[in-house]
mmCIF file with all atom_site columns, C-alpha atoms in Angstrom:
data_model
loop_
_atom_site.group_PDB
_atom_site.id
_atom_site.type_symbol
_atom_site.label_atom_id
_atom_site.label_alt_id
_atom_site.label_comp_id
_atom_site.label_asym_id
_atom_site.label_entity_id
_atom_site.label_seq_id
_atom_site.pdbx_PDB_ins_code
_atom_site.Cartn_x
_atom_site.Cartn_y
_atom_site.Cartn_z
_atom_site.occupancy
_atom_site.B_iso_or_equiv
_atom_site.pdbx_formal_charge
_atom_site.auth_seq_id
_atom_site.auth_comp_id
_atom_site.auth_asym_id
_atom_site.auth_atom_id
_atom_site.pdbx_PDB_model_num
ATOM 1   C CA . UNK N 1 1   ? -29.252 6.658   36.798  1.00 52.00 ? 1   UNK N CA 1
ATOM 2   C CA . UNK N 1 2   ? -28.723 9.520   35.922  1.00 52.00 ? 2   UNK N CA 1
ATOM 3   C CA . UNK N 1 3   ? -25.195 10.052  36.946  1.00 53.00 ? 3   UNK N CA 1
ATOM 4   C CA . UNK N 1 4   ? -24.527 7.107   34.800  1.00 53.00 ? 4   UNK N CA 1
ATOM 5   C CA . UNK N 1 5   ? -26.270 8.874   31.736  1.00 46.00 ? 5   UNK N CA 1
ATOM 6   C CA . UNK N 1 6   ? -24.032 11.508  32.360  1.00 47.00 ? 6   UNK N CA 1
ATOM 7   C CA . UNK N 1 7   ? -20.718 10.547  32.423  1.00 51.00 ? 7   UNK N CA 1
ATOM 8   C CA . UNK N 1 8   ? -21.607 8.075   29.347  1.00 45.00 ? 8   UNK N CA 1
ATOM 9   C CA . UNK N 1 9   ? -22.782 11.497  27.567  1.00 42.00 ? 9   UNK N CA 1
ATOM 10  C CA . UNK N 1 10  ? -19.346 12.830  28.947  1.00 44.00 ? 10  UNK N CA 1
ATOM 11  C CA . UNK N 1 11  ? -17.172 10.157  27.850  1.00 50.00 ? 11  UNK N CA 1
ATOM 12  C CA . UNK N 1 12  ? -19.153 9.917   24.739  1.00 45.00 ? 12  UNK N CA 1
ATOM 13  C CA . UNK N 1 13  ? -18.346 13.716  23.376  1.00 42.00 ? 13  UNK N CA 1
ATOM 14  C CA . UNK N 1 14  ? -14.698 13.108  24.802  1.00 43.00 ? 14  UNK N CA 1
ATOM 15  C CA . UNK N 1 15  ? -14.132 11.078  22.719  1.00 45.00 ? 15  UNK N CA 1
ATOM 16  C CA . UNK N 1 16  ? -15.586 11.936  19.848  1.00 44.00 ? 16  UNK N CA 1
ATOM 17  C CA . UNK N 1 17  ? -14.029 14.987  20.303  1.00 41.00 ? 17  UNK N CA 1
ATOM 18  C CA . UNK N 1 18  ? -10.544 13.403  20.879  1.00 42.00 ? 18  UNK N CA 1
ATOM 19  C CA . UNK N 1 19  ? -11.129 11.093  17.368  1.00 46.00 ? 19  UNK N CA 1
ATOM 20  C CA . UNK N 1 20  ? -11.855 14.139  15.801  1.00 44.00 ? 20  UNK N CA 1
ATOM 21  C CA . UNK N 1 21  ? -8.826  16.129  17.111  1.00 43.00 ? 21  UNK N CA 1
ATOM 22  C CA . UNK N 1 22  ? -6.359  12.940  15.774  1.00 46.00 ? 22  UNK N CA 1
ATOM 23  C CA . UNK N 1 23  ? -8.049  13.004  12.653  1.00 46.00 ? 23  UNK N CA 1
ATOM 24  C CA . UNK N 1 24  ? -7.929  16.172  11.590  1.00 45.00 ? 24  UNK N CA 1
ATOM 25  C CA . UNK N 1 25  ? -5.348  17.464  13.824  1.00 44.00 ? 25  UNK N CA 1
ATOM 26  C CA . UNK N 1 26  ? -3.602  20.949  13.361  1.00 44.00 ? 26  UNK N CA 1
ATOM 27  C CA . UNK N 1 27  ? -0.348  19.387  14.838  1.00 46.00 ? 27  UNK N CA 1
ATOM 28  C CA . UNK N 1 28  ? -1.260  16.340  13.048  1.00 45.00 ? 28  UNK N CA 1
ATOM 29  C CA . UNK N 1 29  ? 0.933   16.244  9.359   1.00 52.00 ? 29  UNK N CA 1
ATOM 30  C CA . UNK N 1 30  ? 0.133   15.164  6.256   1.00 57.00 ? 30  UNK N CA 1
ATOM 31  C CA . UNK N 1 31  ? 0.182   11.642  6.016   1.00 73.00 ? 31  UNK N CA 1
ATOM 32  C CA . UNK N 1 32  ? 1.186   9.307   3.397   1.00 85.00 ? 32  UNK N CA 1
ATOM 33  C CA . UNK N 1 33  ? -2.440  7.211   2.012   1.00 96.00 ? 33  UNK N CA 1
ATOM 34  C CA . UNK N 1 34  ? -0.625  3.987   1.113   1.00 97.00 ? 34  UNK N CA 1
ATOM 35  C CA . UNK N 1 35  ? -1.719  0.832   -1.268  1.00 97.00 ? 35  UNK N CA 1
ATOM 36  C CA . UNK N 1 36  ? -0.615  -2.516  -0.717  1.00 98.00 ? 36  UNK N CA 1
ATOM 37  C CA . UNK N 1 37  ? -1.063  -4.874  -4.258  1.00 97.00 ? 37  UNK N CA 1
ATOM 38  C CA . UNK N 1 38  ? -0.394  -8.422  -5.609  1.00 97.00 ? 38  UNK N CA 1
ATOM 39  C CA . UNK N 1 39  ? 0.162   -10.381 -8.753  1.00 97.00 ? 39  UNK N CA 1
ATOM 40  C CA . UNK N 1 40  ? -0.247  -13.863 -9.400  1.00 98.00 ? 40  UNK N CA 1
ATOM 41  C CA . UNK N 1 41  ? 1.071   -15.640 -12.166 1.00 97.00 ? 41  UNK N CA 1
ATOM 42  C CA . UNK N 1 42  ? -0.220  -18.319 -14.317 1.00 98.00 ? 42  UNK N CA 1
ATOM 43  C CA . UNK N 1 43  ? 3.501   -20.779 -12.881 1.00 97.00 ? 43  UNK N CA 1
ATOM 44  C CA . UNK N 1 44  ? 2.562   -19.628 -9.412  1.00 98.00 ? 44  UNK N CA 1
ATOM 45  C CA . UNK N 1 45  ? 5.354   -17.117 -9.161  1.00 98.00 ? 45  UNK N CA 1
ATOM 46  C CA . UNK N 1 46  ? 3.811   -14.052 -7.360  1.00 97.00 ? 46  UNK N CA 1
ATOM 47  C CA . UNK N 1 47  ? 4.955   -10.660 -5.873  1.00 97.00 ? 47  UNK N CA 1
ATOM 48  C CA . UNK N 1 48  ? 4.018   -8.232  -3.345  1.00 97.00 ? 48  UNK N CA 1
ATOM 49  C CA . UNK N 1 49  ? 4.527   -5.101  -2.669  1.00 96.00 ? 49  UNK N CA 1
ATOM 50  C CA . UNK N 1 50  ? 2.955   -1.264  -0.902  1.00 97.00 ? 50  UNK N CA 1
ATOM 51  C CA . UNK N 1 51  ? 3.576   1.748   -2.417  1.00 97.00 ? 51  UNK N CA 1
ATOM 52  C CA . UNK N 1 52  ? 2.782   5.584   -1.026  1.00 97.00 ? 52  UNK N CA 1
ATOM 53  C CA . UNK N 1 53  ? 2.524   9.137   -1.556  1.00 97.00 ? 53  UNK N CA 1
ATOM 54  C CA . UNK N 1 54  ? 0.454   12.448  -0.946  1.00 95.00 ? 54  UNK N CA 1
ATOM 55  C CA . UNK N 1 55  ? -3.360  12.423  -1.013  1.00 93.00 ? 55  UNK N CA 1
ATOM 56  C CA . UNK N 1 56  ? -2.910  15.549  -0.970  1.00 93.00 ? 56  UNK N CA 1
ATOM 57  C CA . UNK N 1 57  ? -1.130  17.117  -3.441  1.00 93.00 ? 57  UNK N CA 1
ATOM 58  C CA . UNK N 1 58  ? -1.388  13.590  -5.947  1.00 95.00 ? 58  UNK N CA 1
ATOM 59  C CA . UNK N 1 59  ? -3.157  14.559  -8.668  1.00 96.00 ? 59  UNK N CA 1
ATOM 60  C CA . UNK N 1 60  ? -6.194  11.850  -9.946  1.00 96.00 ? 60  UNK N CA 1
ATOM 61  C CA . UNK N 1 61  ? -3.603  10.351  -12.071 1.00 97.00 ? 61  UNK N CA 1
ATOM 62  C CA . UNK N 1 62  ? -0.068  9.150   -10.849 1.00 97.00 ? 62  UNK N CA 1
ATOM 63  C CA . UNK N 1 63  ? 2.894   8.793   -14.025 1.00 97.00 ? 63  UNK N CA 1
ATOM 64  C CA . UNK N 1 64  ? 6.441   7.976   -12.613 1.00 97.00 ? 64  UNK N CA 1
ATOM 65  C CA . UNK N 1 65  ? 8.903   6.986   -14.766 1.00 95.00 ? 65  UNK N CA 1
ATOM 66  C CA . UNK N 1 66  ? 12.596  6.910   -14.449 1.00 94.00 ? 66  UNK N CA 1
ATOM 67  C CA . UNK N 1 67  ? 15.558  7.116   -11.595 1.00 93.00 ? 67  UNK N CA 1
ATOM 68  C CA . UNK N 1 68  ? 16.062  9.857   -9.632  1.00 95.00 ? 68  UNK N CA 1
ATOM 69  C CA . UNK N 1 69  ? 12.801  12.457  -7.314  1.00 97.00 ? 69  UNK N CA 1
ATOM 70  C CA . UNK N 1 70  ? 9.504   11.181  -8.482  1.00 97.00 ? 70  UNK N CA 1
ATOM 71  C CA . UNK N 1 71  ? 6.543   13.781  -8.815  1.00 96.00 ? 71  UNK N CA 1
ATOM 72  C CA . UNK N 1 72  ? 4.547   12.221  -6.234  1.00 97.00 ? 72  UNK N CA 1
ATOM 73  C CA . UNK N 1 73  ? 5.055   8.618   -4.841  1.00 96.00 ? 73  UNK N CA 1
ATOM 74  C CA . UNK N 1 74  ? 7.305   8.204   -1.802  1.00 97.00 ? 74  UNK N CA 1
ATOM 75  C CA . UNK N 1 75  ? 8.163   4.959   -1.302  1.00 96.00 ? 75  UNK N CA 1
ATOM 76  C CA . UNK N 1 76  ? 7.606   1.748   -3.304  1.00 97.00 ? 76  UNK N CA 1
ATOM 77  C CA . UNK N 1 77  ? 9.023   -1.658  -2.609  1.00 96.00 ? 77  UNK N CA 1
ATOM 78  C CA . UNK N 1 78  ? 7.911   -5.049  -4.022  1.00 96.00 ? 78  UNK N CA 1
ATOM 79  C CA . UNK N 1 79  ? 8.736   -8.641  -2.884  1.00 96.00 ? 79  UNK N CA 1
ATOM 80  C CA . UNK N 1 80  ? 8.415   -11.624 -5.674  1.00 97.00 ? 80  UNK N CA 1
ATOM 81  C CA . UNK N 1 81  ? 8.286   -14.985 -4.734  1.00 97.00 ? 81  UNK N CA 1
ATOM 82  C CA . UNK N 1 82  ? 8.704   -18.688 -5.583  1.00 97.00 ? 82  UNK N CA 1
ATOM 83  C CA . UNK N 1 83  ? 5.374   -20.533 -6.490  1.00 98.00 ? 83  UNK N CA 1
ATOM 84  C CA . UNK N 1 84  ? 6.832   -22.572 -3.071  1.00 98.00 ? 84  UNK N CA 1
ATOM 85  C CA . UNK N 1 85  ? 6.099   -19.036 -1.425  1.00 97.00 ? 85  UNK N CA 1
ATOM 86  C CA . UNK N 1 86  ? 10.373  -18.885 -1.041  1.00 98.00 ? 86  UNK N CA 1
ATOM 87  C CA . UNK N 1 87  ? 11.569  -14.910 -1.453  1.00 97.00 ? 87  UNK N CA 1
ATOM 88  C CA . UNK N 1 88  ? 13.560  -14.344 -4.468  1.00 95.00 ? 88  UNK N CA 1
ATOM 89  C CA . UNK N 1 89  ? 14.032  -10.823 -4.031  1.00 94.00 ? 89  UNK N CA 1
ATOM 90  C CA . UNK N 1 90  ? 12.909  -7.633  -2.188  1.00 94.00 ? 90  UNK N CA 1
ATOM 91  C CA . UNK N 1 91  ? 13.478  -4.301  -3.779  1.00 94.00 ? 91  UNK N CA 1
ATOM 92  C CA . UNK N 1 92  ? 13.064  -1.051  -2.661  1.00 94.00 ? 92  UNK N CA 1
ATOM 93  C CA . UNK N 1 93  ? 12.470  1.094   -6.048  1.00 93.00 ? 93  UNK N CA 1
ATOM 94  C CA . UNK N 1 94  ? 11.557  4.218   -4.237  1.00 95.00 ? 94  UNK N CA 1
ATOM 95  C CA . UNK N 1 95  ? 12.462  5.595   -1.202  1.00 95.00 ? 95  UNK N CA 1
ATOM 96  C CA . UNK N 1 96  ? 11.686  9.192   0.262   1.00 96.00 ? 96  UNK N CA 1
ATOM 97  C CA . UNK N 1 97  ? 10.512  9.543   -2.621  1.00 96.00 ? 97  UNK N CA 1
ATOM 98  C CA . UNK N 1 98  ? 14.003  8.872   -5.453  1.00 96.00 ? 98  UNK N CA 1
ATOM 99  C CA . UNK N 1 99  ? 13.341  6.118   -7.242  1.00 95.00 ? 99  UNK N CA 1
ATOM 100 C CA . UNK N 1 100 ? 16.869  3.851   -7.661  1.00 87.00 ? 100 UNK N CA 1
ATOM 101 C CA . UNK N 1 101 ? 15.835  2.723   -11.366 1.00 89.00 ? 101 UNK N CA 1
ATOM 102 C CA . UNK N 1 102 ? 16.146  3.981   -14.674 1.00 88.00 ? 102 UNK N CA 1
ATOM 103 C CA . UNK N 1 103 ? 13.826  1.577   -15.794 1.00 89.00 ? 103 UNK N CA 1
ATOM 104 C CA . UNK N 1 104 ? 10.958  2.496   -12.866 1.00 94.00 ? 104 UNK N CA 1
ATOM 105 C CA . UNK N 1 105 ? 6.948   2.868   -14.454 1.00 96.00 ? 105 UNK N CA 1
ATOM 106 C CA . UNK N 1 106 ? 4.475   3.134   -12.767 1.00 97.00 ? 106 UNK N CA 1
ATOM 107 C CA . UNK N 1 107 ? 0.918   4.561   -13.602 1.00 97.00 ? 107 UNK N CA 1
ATOM 108 C CA . UNK N 1 108 ? -2.263  5.426   -10.929 1.00 98.00 ? 108 UNK N CA 1
ATOM 109 C CA . UNK N 1 109 ? -5.152  6.408   -10.722 1.00 97.00 ? 109 UNK N CA 1
ATOM 110 C CA . UNK N 1 110 ? -5.965  7.661   -7.209  1.00 96.00 ? 110 UNK N CA 1
ATOM 111 C CA . UNK N 1 111 ? -9.900  8.009   -8.147  1.00 95.00 ? 111 UNK N CA 1
ATOM 112 C CA . UNK N 1 112 ? -10.475 3.708   -8.970  1.00 96.00 ? 112 UNK N CA 1
ATOM 113 C CA . UNK N 1 113 ? -7.532  3.106   -6.946  1.00 96.00 ? 113 UNK N CA 1
ATOM 114 C CA . UNK N 1 114 ? -6.082  1.234   -9.951  1.00 97.00 ? 114 UNK N CA 1
ATOM 115 C CA . UNK N 1 115 ? -2.962  0.484   -10.871 1.00 97.00 ? 115 UNK N CA 1
ATOM 116 C CA . UNK N 1 116 ? -3.141  0.503   -15.097 1.00 97.00 ? 116 UNK N CA 1
ATOM 117 C CA . UNK N 1 117 ? -1.245  1.087   -18.175 1.00 97.00 ? 117 UNK N CA 1
ATOM 118 C CA . UNK N 1 118 ? 2.818   0.754   -18.362 1.00 97.00 ? 118 UNK N CA 1
ATOM 119 C CA . UNK N 1 119 ? 4.115   -0.902  -15.000 1.00 96.00 ? 119 UNK N CA 1
ATOM 120 C CA . UNK N 1 120 ? 8.172   -2.169  -14.293 1.00 94.00 ? 120 UNK N CA 1
ATOM 121 C CA . UNK N 1 121 ? 9.378   -2.321  -10.695 1.00 94.00 ? 121 UNK N CA 1
ATOM 122 C CA . UNK N 1 122 ? 12.249  -4.269  -8.954  1.00 87.00 ? 122 UNK N CA 1
ATOM 123 C CA . UNK N 1 123 ? 15.945  -2.785  -7.923  1.00 71.00 ? 123 UNK N CA 1
ATOM 124 C CA . UNK N 1 124 ? 16.315  -1.905  -11.702 1.00 65.00 ? 124 UNK N CA 1
ATOM 125 C CA . UNK N 1 125 ? 20.537  -1.152  -11.507 1.00 67.00 ? 125 UNK N CA 1
ATOM 126 C CA . UNK N 1 126 ? 21.388  -4.020  -13.905 1.00 65.00 ? 126 UNK N CA 1
ATOM 127 C CA . UNK N 1 127 ? 22.744  -6.090  -11.324 1.00 76.00 ? 127 UNK N CA 1
ATOM 128 C CA . UNK N 1 128 ? 23.357  -10.201 -13.065 1.00 84.00 ? 128 UNK N CA 1
ATOM 129 C CA . UNK N 1 129 ? 20.843  -12.509 -11.191 1.00 87.00 ? 129 UNK N CA 1
ATOM 130 C CA . UNK N 1 130 ? 17.747  -9.496  -10.192 1.00 90.00 ? 130 UNK N CA 1
ATOM 131 C CA . UNK N 1 131 ? 14.654  -10.238 -10.709 1.00 93.00 ? 131 UNK N CA 1
ATOM 132 C CA . UNK N 1 132 ? 12.171  -7.511  -11.897 1.00 93.00 ? 132 UNK N CA 1
ATOM 133 C CA . UNK N 1 133 ? 8.550   -6.969  -13.195 1.00 89.00 ? 133 UNK N CA 1
ATOM 134 C CA . UNK N 1 134 ? 7.299   -5.055  -16.503 1.00 92.00 ? 134 UNK N CA 1
ATOM 135 C CA . UNK N 1 135 ? 4.898   -5.353  -18.822 1.00 96.00 ? 135 UNK N CA 1
ATOM 136 C CA . UNK N 1 136 ? 1.720   -3.755  -19.207 1.00 97.00 ? 136 UNK N CA 1
ATOM 137 C CA . UNK N 1 137 ? -1.564  -4.110  -17.086 1.00 97.00 ? 137 UNK N CA 1
ATOM 138 C CA . UNK N 1 138 ? -4.901  -5.262  -18.385 1.00 95.00 ? 138 UNK N CA 1
ATOM 139 C CA . UNK N 1 139 ? -2.379  -7.012  -20.967 1.00 96.00 ? 139 UNK N CA 1
ATOM 140 C CA . UNK N 1 140 ? 0.203   -8.544  -20.204 1.00 96.00 ? 140 UNK N CA 1
ATOM 141 C CA . UNK N 1 141 ? 2.253   -8.946  -16.997 1.00 97.00 ? 141 UNK N CA 1
ATOM 142 C CA . UNK N 1 142 ? 5.700   -10.787 -16.834 1.00 96.00 ? 142 UNK N CA 1
ATOM 143 C CA . UNK N 1 143 ? 8.146   -11.984 -13.464 1.00 96.00 ? 143 UNK N CA 1
ATOM 144 C CA . UNK N 1 144 ? 11.542  -11.413 -15.358 1.00 94.00 ? 144 UNK N CA 1
ATOM 145 C CA . UNK N 1 145 ? 15.185  -11.899 -13.962 1.00 93.00 ? 145 UNK N CA 1
ATOM 146 C CA . UNK N 1 146 ? 18.167  -10.318 -15.841 1.00 89.00 ? 146 UNK N CA 1
ATOM 147 C CA . UNK N 1 147 ? 20.439  -12.902 -16.891 1.00 85.00 ? 147 UNK N CA 1
ATOM 148 C CA . UNK N 1 148 ? 23.770  -9.938  -17.659 1.00 80.00 ? 148 UNK N CA 1
ATOM 149 C CA . UNK N 1 149 ? 24.225  -6.657  -17.941 1.00 70.00 ? 149 UNK N CA 1
ATOM 150 C CA . UNK N 1 150 ? 23.213  -6.439  -21.387 1.00 73.00 ? 150 UNK N CA 1
ATOM 151 C CA . UNK N 1 151 ? 19.992  -5.724  -20.890 1.00 73.00 ? 151 UNK N CA 1
ATOM 152 C CA . UNK N 1 152 ? 19.430  -9.796  -21.511 1.00 84.00 ? 152 UNK N CA 1
ATOM 153 C CA . UNK N 1 153 ? 16.811  -11.085 -19.048 1.00 89.00 ? 153 UNK N CA 1
ATOM 154 C CA . UNK N 1 154 ? 14.392  -14.621 -19.109 1.00 93.00 ? 154 UNK N CA 1
ATOM 155 C CA . UNK N 1 155 ? 11.348  -14.920 -18.561 1.00 95.00 ? 155 UNK N CA 1
ATOM 156 C CA . UNK N 1 156 ? 10.274  -16.885 -14.895 1.00 96.00 ? 156 UNK N CA 1
ATOM 157 C CA . UNK N 1 157 ? 6.142   -16.212 -15.155 1.00 97.00 ? 157 UNK N CA 1
ATOM 158 C CA . UNK N 1 158 ? 3.054   -14.035 -16.321 1.00 97.00 ? 158 UNK N CA 1
ATOM 159 C CA . UNK N 1 159 ? 0.092   -13.724 -16.385 1.00 97.00 ? 159 UNK N CA 1
ATOM 160 C CA . UNK N 1 160 ? -2.520  -11.940 -18.252 1.00 96.00 ? 160 UNK N CA 1
ATOM 161 C CA . UNK N 1 161 ? -1.916  -8.116  -17.185 1.00 95.00 ? 161 UNK N CA 1
ATOM 162 C CA . UNK N 1 162 ? -4.279  -8.736  -13.808 1.00 95.00 ? 162 UNK N CA 1
ATOM 163 C CA . UNK N 1 163 ? -3.098  -7.011  -10.556 1.00 96.00 ? 163 UNK N CA 1
ATOM 164 C CA . UNK N 1 164 ? -4.707  -5.676  -7.735  1.00 95.00 ? 164 UNK N CA 1
ATOM 165 C CA . UNK N 1 165 ? -4.504  -3.217  -5.258  1.00 96.00 ? 165 UNK N CA 1
ATOM 166 C CA . UNK N 1 166 ? -5.914  -1.877  -2.406  1.00 96.00 ? 166 UNK N CA 1
ATOM 167 C CA . UNK N 1 167 ? -5.943  0.817   0.252   1.00 96.00 ? 167 UNK N CA 1
ATOM 168 C CA . UNK N 1 168 ? -4.123  0.150   3.772   1.00 94.00 ? 168 UNK N CA 1
ATOM 169 C CA . UNK N 1 169 ? -6.893  1.862   6.526   1.00 89.00 ? 169 UNK N CA 1
ATOM 170 C CA . UNK N 1 170 ? -5.747  5.314   7.860   1.00 75.00 ? 170 UNK N CA 1
ATOM 171 C CA . UNK N 1 171 ? -4.486  4.967   11.524  1.00 66.00 ? 171 UNK N CA 1
ATOM 172 C CA . UNK N 1 172 ? -6.746  7.329   12.516  1.00 54.00 ? 172 UNK N CA 1
ATOM 173 C CA . UNK N 1 173 ? -9.558  5.897   11.430  1.00 48.00 ? 173 UNK N CA 1
ATOM 174 C CA . UNK N 1 174 ? -8.536  2.809   13.005  1.00 48.00 ? 174 UNK N CA 1
ATOM 175 C CA . UNK N 1 175 ? -8.215  4.772   16.281  1.00 50.00 ? 175 UNK N CA 1
ATOM 176 C CA . UNK N 1 176 ? -11.548 6.667   16.075  1.00 50.00 ? 176 UNK N CA 1
ATOM 177 C CA . UNK N 1 177 ? -13.406 2.845   15.701  1.00 50.00 ? 177 UNK N CA 1
ATOM 178 C CA . UNK N 1 178 ? -11.259 1.490   18.671  1.00 51.00 ? 178 UNK N CA 1
ATOM 179 C CA . UNK N 1 179 ? -12.138 4.460   21.022  1.00 51.00 ? 179 UNK N CA 1
ATOM 180 C CA . UNK N 1 180 ? -16.173 3.669   20.107  1.00 50.00 ? 180 UNK N CA 1
ATOM 181 C CA . UNK N 1 181 ? -15.594 0.511   20.455  1.00 51.00 ? 181 UNK N CA 1
ATOM 182 C CA . UNK N 1 182 ? -14.216 0.754   24.468  1.00 54.00 ? 182 UNK N CA 1
ATOM 183 C CA . UNK N 1 183 ? -17.030 3.218   25.048  1.00 50.00 ? 183 UNK N CA 1
ATOM 184 C CA . UNK N 1 184 ? -19.710 -0.061  23.903  1.00 53.00 ? 184 UNK N CA 1
ATOM 185 C CA . UNK N 1 185 ? -17.557 -1.771  26.207  1.00 47.00 ? 185 UNK N CA 1
ATOM 186 C CA . UNK N 1 186 ? -17.192 0.487   29.125  1.00 52.00 ? 186 UNK N CA 1
ATOM 187 C CA . UNK N 1 187 ? -20.480 1.454   29.181  1.00 54.00 ? 187 UNK N CA 1
ATOM 188 C CA . UNK N 1 188 ? -21.569 -2.512  28.793  1.00 50.00 ? 188 UNK N CA 1
ATOM 189 C CA . UNK N 1 189 ? -20.445 -3.270  32.064  1.00 50.00 ? 189 UNK N CA 1
ATOM 190 C CA . UNK N 1 190 ? -20.808 -0.131  33.788  1.00 59.00 ? 190 UNK N CA 1
ATOM 191 C CA . UNK N 1 191 ? -24.816 -0.734  33.336  1.00 56.00 ? 191 UNK N CA 1
ATOM 192 C CA . UNK N 1 192 ? -24.388 -4.376  34.910  1.00 55.00 ? 192 UNK N CA 1
ATOM 193 C CA . UNK N 1 193 ? -22.272 -3.335  38.055  1.00 59.00 ? 193 UNK N CA 1
ATOM 194 C CA . UNK N 1 194 ? -25.117 -0.593  38.375  1.00 59.00 ? 194 UNK N CA 1
ATOM 195 C CA . UNK N 1 195 ? -27.550 -3.049  37.800  1.00 60.00 ? 195 UNK N CA 1
ATOM 196 C CA . UNK N 1 196 ? -26.135 -5.665  40.684  1.00 58.00 ? 196 UNK N CA 1
#
C-alpha cells in the first residue's frame, strides 16, 4: 500500500512539474493569444473569424487601421455565410502582422476582452463582388458587397452592432488539465488492480 502511495505521489509531482515547465518554460517562446468572434445579422447572414496578438507586448487597448504592418495584431481572418450557411467568402485581413486592406479597422480592449468602436474587416482590395464587414460595434454593423471599383456597395444584412468575441483556450492549459485527468484515471485503475 505504501508503495502505491509513493508511486502516486511521484507521478503527481512529476506531472505537475512537467505542466508548469510546459506552460512557463524558458524554451517555450511567447505565444499569441487567440480570440474567435461571430456576428449574426437580422436577415440571417453571419460572419465568423479569429484574430491573435502577443499577450506579452499588447497594451490594454489595441487599435489597428489601414494597410501595412500592424502594431499588435498578428493575424485576423473572417468568413461570411448566407442565411442557408453557404460560404460567401473567406478573407485573411491580417497575416504575419501585415494588413492587406487600406479599409481595415479594429479596436479591442484586452482587459474586458471586447471589440468596440469602428470595425471594418475583409479583403479590402476593391475587387468587384468582394464581401466586407463594417460599422461601429454597439451601434450598427453591416455585411456589404462591393458593386464596382468606385466605392459603391450594397448592404446584404446588418444588426444593432452586436458582435461576440471569446478567447480560445491555451494549449498548455489544456495539456495540464489532461495530465491531471490522466493521473486520476491511472490512480483509480491501480487501486482497482491492488484490491483484486
